[in-house]
Amino acid sequence: MSIHHFLRKLDQECISLFNRLRSIDEDLFFVEEVICNYYPTLPLVANLRCGAWYHPQFDEFVHFKSSDGHRGQWQLSLKRLNLNLIPLLVQHGACVLVDSTKKGRTLPDSFSRTIPIWCSVINRVACHLKGKTVYDSYVSSSHVDGRD
């Protein structure tokens, strides 16, 4: 057996069904630990792309697709507005959003691209509906006027 075949076989074993299920179980434990120890009062939200596997019960579901922010696609997908998340955020001020990523990445693409785009658009719409500009909202925030 060549080294190439040996390394390929080893790689296939690493992605076996058992290892995948074990990884999901470990991630479930991590989500439980984060919720219980750090954010027990915040609602738990699953990204339907991959996050729904990691806990038996969620308060809400969203659909943030990572490719919405890929390769210069800096726009909000009108197919996945996730407006169901807004009342939850208004009521609680925050949420715990569960998603997953490939081994070796720090964050899922949805966390580093899609969700920041969504937040920016939603904030701009909220400012527009209140009759303010984004700059007006920034200037009146505690970060600028010294109310830290």
mmCIF file of C-alpha atoms in Angstrom:
data_model
loop_
_atom_site.group_PDB
_atom_site.id
_atom_site.type_symbol
_atom_site.label_atom_id
_atom_site.label_comp_id
_atom_site.label_asym_id
_atom_site.label_seq_id
_atom_site.Cartn_x
_atom_site.Cartn_y
_atom_site.Cartn_z
ATOM 1 C CA MET A 1 0.000 0.000 0.000
ATOM 2 C CA SER A 2 1.413 3.374 -1.002
ATOM 3 C CA ILE A 3 1.582 6.323 1.367
ATOM 4 C CA HIS A 4 -1.031 8.105 -0.750
ATOM 5 C CA HIS A 5 -3.500 5.216 -0.338
ATOM 6 C CA PHE A 6 -2.732 4.961 3.363
ATOM 7 C CA LEU A 7 -3.353 8.689 3.933
ATOM 8 C CA ARG A 8 -6.553 8.551 1.900
ATOM 9 C CA LYS A 9 -7.807 5.583 3.923
ATOM 10 C CA LEU A 10 -6.941 7.402 7.147
ATOM 11 C CA ASP A 11 -8.819 10.490 5.927
ATOM 12 C CA GLN A 12 -11.887 8.379 5.100
ATOM 13 C CA GLU A 13 -11.849 6.893 8.580
ATOM 14 C CA CYS A 14 -11.819 10.370 10.074
ATOM 15 C CA ILE A 15 -15.097 11.184 8.338
ATOM 16 C CA SER A 16 -16.812 7.925 9.198
ATOM 17 C CA LEU A 17 -20.424 7.894 10.346
ATOM 18 C CA PHE A 18 -19.358 7.176 13.924
ATOM 19 C CA ASN A 19 -16.999 10.162 14.002
ATOM 20 C CA ARG A 20 -19.628 12.459 12.507
ATOM 21 C CA LEU A 21 -22.214 11.386 15.079
ATOM 22 C CA ARG A 22 -19.675 11.758 17.877
ATOM 23 C CA SER A 23 -18.877 15.254 16.645
ATOM 24 C CA ILE A 24 -22.567 16.194 16.658
ATOM 25 C CA ASP A 25 -22.882 14.834 20.200
ATOM 26 C CA GLU A 26 -19.887 16.896 21.354
ATOM 27 C CA ASP A 27 -21.328 19.994 19.676
ATOM 28 C CA LEU A 28 -24.692 19.386 21.366
ATOM 29 C CA PHE A 29 -22.892 19.288 24.716
ATOM 30 C CA PHE A 30 -21.107 22.547 23.861
ATOM 31 C CA VAL A 31 -24.382 24.290 22.931
ATOM 32 C CA GLU A 32 -25.970 23.101 26.189
ATOM 33 C CA GLU A 33 -22.994 24.344 28.175
ATOM 34 C CA VAL A 34 -23.060 27.767 26.532
ATOM 35 C CA ILE A 35 -26.798 28.152 27.081
ATOM 36 C CA CYS A 36 -26.793 26.987 30.694
ATOM 37 C CA ASN A 37 -23.655 28.795 31.855
ATOM 38 C CA TYR A 38 -23.617 32.020 29.886
ATOM 39 C CA TYR A 39 -26.962 32.817 28.244
ATOM 40 C CA PRO A 40 -29.750 31.000 30.085
ATOM 41 C CA THR A 41 -32.340 33.721 29.439
ATOM 42 C CA LEU A 42 -31.702 34.204 25.725
ATOM 43 C CA PRO A 43 -33.756 32.400 23.091
ATOM 44 C CA LEU A 44 -32.051 29.651 21.106
ATOM 45 C CA VAL A 45 -32.258 29.960 17.314
ATOM 46 C CA ALA A 46 -31.175 27.352 14.769
ATOM 47 C CA ASN A 47 -29.889 28.125 11.321
ATOM 48 C CA LEU A 48 -31.688 25.544 9.218
ATOM 49 C CA ARG A 49 -28.648 24.965 7.014
ATOM 50 C CA CYS A 50 -26.783 23.032 9.724
ATOM 51 C CA GLY A 51 -27.632 24.320 13.179
ATOM 52 C CA ALA A 52 -30.821 22.345 13.813
ATOM 53 C CA TRP A 53 -28.822 19.175 14.540
ATOM 54 C CA TYR A 54 -27.214 20.563 17.648
ATOM 55 C CA HIS A 55 -30.081 20.837 20.103
ATOM 56 C CA PRO A 56 -33.413 19.067 20.566
ATOM 57 C CA GLN A 57 -35.473 22.253 21.026
ATOM 58 C CA PHE A 58 -35.202 25.754 19.557
ATOM 59 C CA ASP A 59 -37.250 28.899 20.094
ATOM 60 C CA GLU A 60 -37.026 29.885 16.428
ATOM 61 C CA PHE A 61 -35.545 28.808 13.102
ATOM 62 C CA VAL A 62 -33.847 30.958 10.464
ATOM 63 C CA HIS A 63 -32.319 30.280 7.082
ATOM 64 C CA PHE A 64 -29.063 32.144 6.537
ATOM 65 C CA LYS A 65 -27.247 30.698 3.557
ATOM 66 C CA SER A 66 -23.496 31.206 3.571
ATOM 67 C CA SER A 67 -23.243 31.802 -0.164
ATOM 68 C CA ASP A 68 -25.281 35.020 0.162
ATOM 69 C CA GLY A 69 -22.058 36.759 1.196
ATOM 70 C CA HIS A 70 -19.611 34.981 -1.124
ATOM 71 C CA ARG A 71 -17.423 36.569 -3.762
ATOM 72 C CA GLY A 72 -18.718 40.100 -3.668
ATOM 73 C CA GLN A 73 -22.380 39.156 -3.150
ATOM 74 C CA TRP A 74 -22.859 41.944 -0.639
ATOM 75 C CA GLN A 75 -26.631 42.046 -0.825
ATOM 76 C CA LEU A 76 -29.516 40.697 1.171
ATOM 77 C CA SER A 77 -31.311 37.691 -0.256
ATOM 78 C CA LEU A 78 -34.985 38.532 -0.701
ATOM 79 C CA LYS A 79 -35.757 34.802 -0.601
ATOM 80 C CA ARG A 80 -34.455 34.458 2.947
ATOM 81 C CA LEU A 81 -35.426 37.615 4.832
ATOM 82 C CA ASN A 82 -35.673 35.874 8.232
ATOM 83 C CA LEU A 83 -38.136 38.486 9.430
ATOM 84 C CA ASN A 84 -39.394 35.991 12.034
ATOM 85 C CA LEU A 85 -36.212 36.740 13.991
ATOM 86 C CA ILE A 86 -36.988 40.445 14.484
ATOM 87 C CA PRO A 87 -39.763 40.129 17.141
ATOM 88 C CA LEU A 88 -37.561 37.766 19.114
ATOM 89 C CA LEU A 89 -34.646 40.227 19.000
ATOM 90 C CA VAL A 90 -36.874 43.158 19.928
ATOM 91 C CA GLN A 91 -38.286 41.262 22.906
ATOM 92 C CA HIS A 92 -35.001 39.818 24.231
ATOM 93 C CA GLY A 93 -32.354 42.152 22.792
ATOM 94 C CA ALA A 94 -30.250 39.214 21.587
ATOM 95 C CA CYS A 95 -30.331 35.498 20.871
ATOM 96 C CA VAL A 96 -28.019 32.503 20.665
ATOM 97 C CA LEU A 97 -27.772 31.465 17.017
ATOM 98 C CA VAL A 98 -26.542 27.927 16.347
ATOM 99 C CA ASP A 99 -24.818 26.993 13.098
ATOM 100 C CA SER A 100 -21.868 24.825 12.112
ATOM 101 C CA THR A 101 -18.829 24.977 9.888
ATOM 102 C CA LYS A 102 -16.187 22.748 8.424
ATOM 103 C CA LYS A 103 -13.221 21.607 10.459
ATOM 104 C CA GLY A 104 -10.491 24.210 10.609
ATOM 105 C CA ARG A 105 -12.694 27.290 10.258
ATOM 106 C CA THR A 106 -13.195 29.703 13.097
ATOM 107 C CA LEU A 107 -16.715 30.789 12.098
ATOM 108 C CA PRO A 108 -19.383 29.578 9.705
ATOM 109 C CA ASP A 109 -19.619 31.746 6.583
ATOM 110 C CA SER A 110 -23.103 32.774 7.682
ATOM 111 C CA PHE A 111 -21.601 34.341 10.841
ATOM 112 C CA SER A 112 -18.807 36.164 9.059
ATOM 113 C CA ARG A 113 -20.723 37.318 5.974
ATOM 114 C CA THR A 114 -24.457 36.717 5.693
ATOM 115 C CA ILE A 115 -25.621 37.676 9.189
ATOM 116 C CA PRO A 116 -23.628 40.953 9.316
ATOM 117 C CA ILE A 117 -25.199 41.917 5.959
ATOM 118 C CA TRP A 118 -28.650 41.020 7.319
ATOM 119 C CA CYS A 119 -28.067 43.061 10.508
ATOM 120 C CA SER A 120 -26.911 46.065 8.516
ATOM 121 C CA VAL A 121 -29.939 45.995 6.225
ATOM 122 C CA ILE A 122 -32.395 45.490 9.099
ATOM 123 C CA ASN A 123 -30.804 48.375 11.051
ATOM 124 C CA ARG A 124 -30.990 50.658 8.027
ATOM 125 C CA VAL A 125 -34.654 49.776 7.469
ATOM 126 C CA ALA A 126 -35.412 50.380 11.160
ATOM 127 C CA CYS A 127 -33.724 53.798 10.993
ATOM 128 C CA HIS A 128 -35.642 54.662 7.835
ATOM 129 C CA LEU A 129 -38.956 53.671 9.445
ATOM 130 C CA LYS A 130 -38.143 55.855 12.472
ATOM 131 C CA GLY A 131 -37.365 58.781 10.159
ATOM 132 C CA LYS A 132 -33.681 58.825 11.081
ATOM 133 C CA THR A 133 -30.533 58.267 9.108
ATOM 134 C CA VAL A 134 -28.020 55.666 10.177
ATOM 135 C CA TYR A 135 -25.682 58.532 11.070
ATOM 136 C CA ASP A 136 -28.360 60.099 13.339
ATOM 137 C CA SER A 137 -28.764 56.804 15.161
ATOM 138 C CA TYR A 138 -25.004 56.441 15.557
ATOM 139 C CA VAL A 139 -24.571 59.985 16.866
ATOM 140 C CA SER A 140 -27.364 59.524 19.414
ATOM 141 C CA SER A 141 -25.914 56.261 20.687
ATOM 142 C CA SER A 142 -24.053 56.031 24.002
ATOM 143 C CA HIS A 143 -20.764 55.350 22.217
ATOM 144 C CA VAL A 144 -20.557 58.853 20.804
ATOM 145 C CA ASP A 145 -22.154 61.085 23.425
ATOM 146 C CA GLY A 146 -20.211 59.654 26.360
ATOM 147 C CA ARG A 147 -23.001 57.787 28.174
ATOM 148 C CA ASP A 148 -20.949 54.564 28.469
#
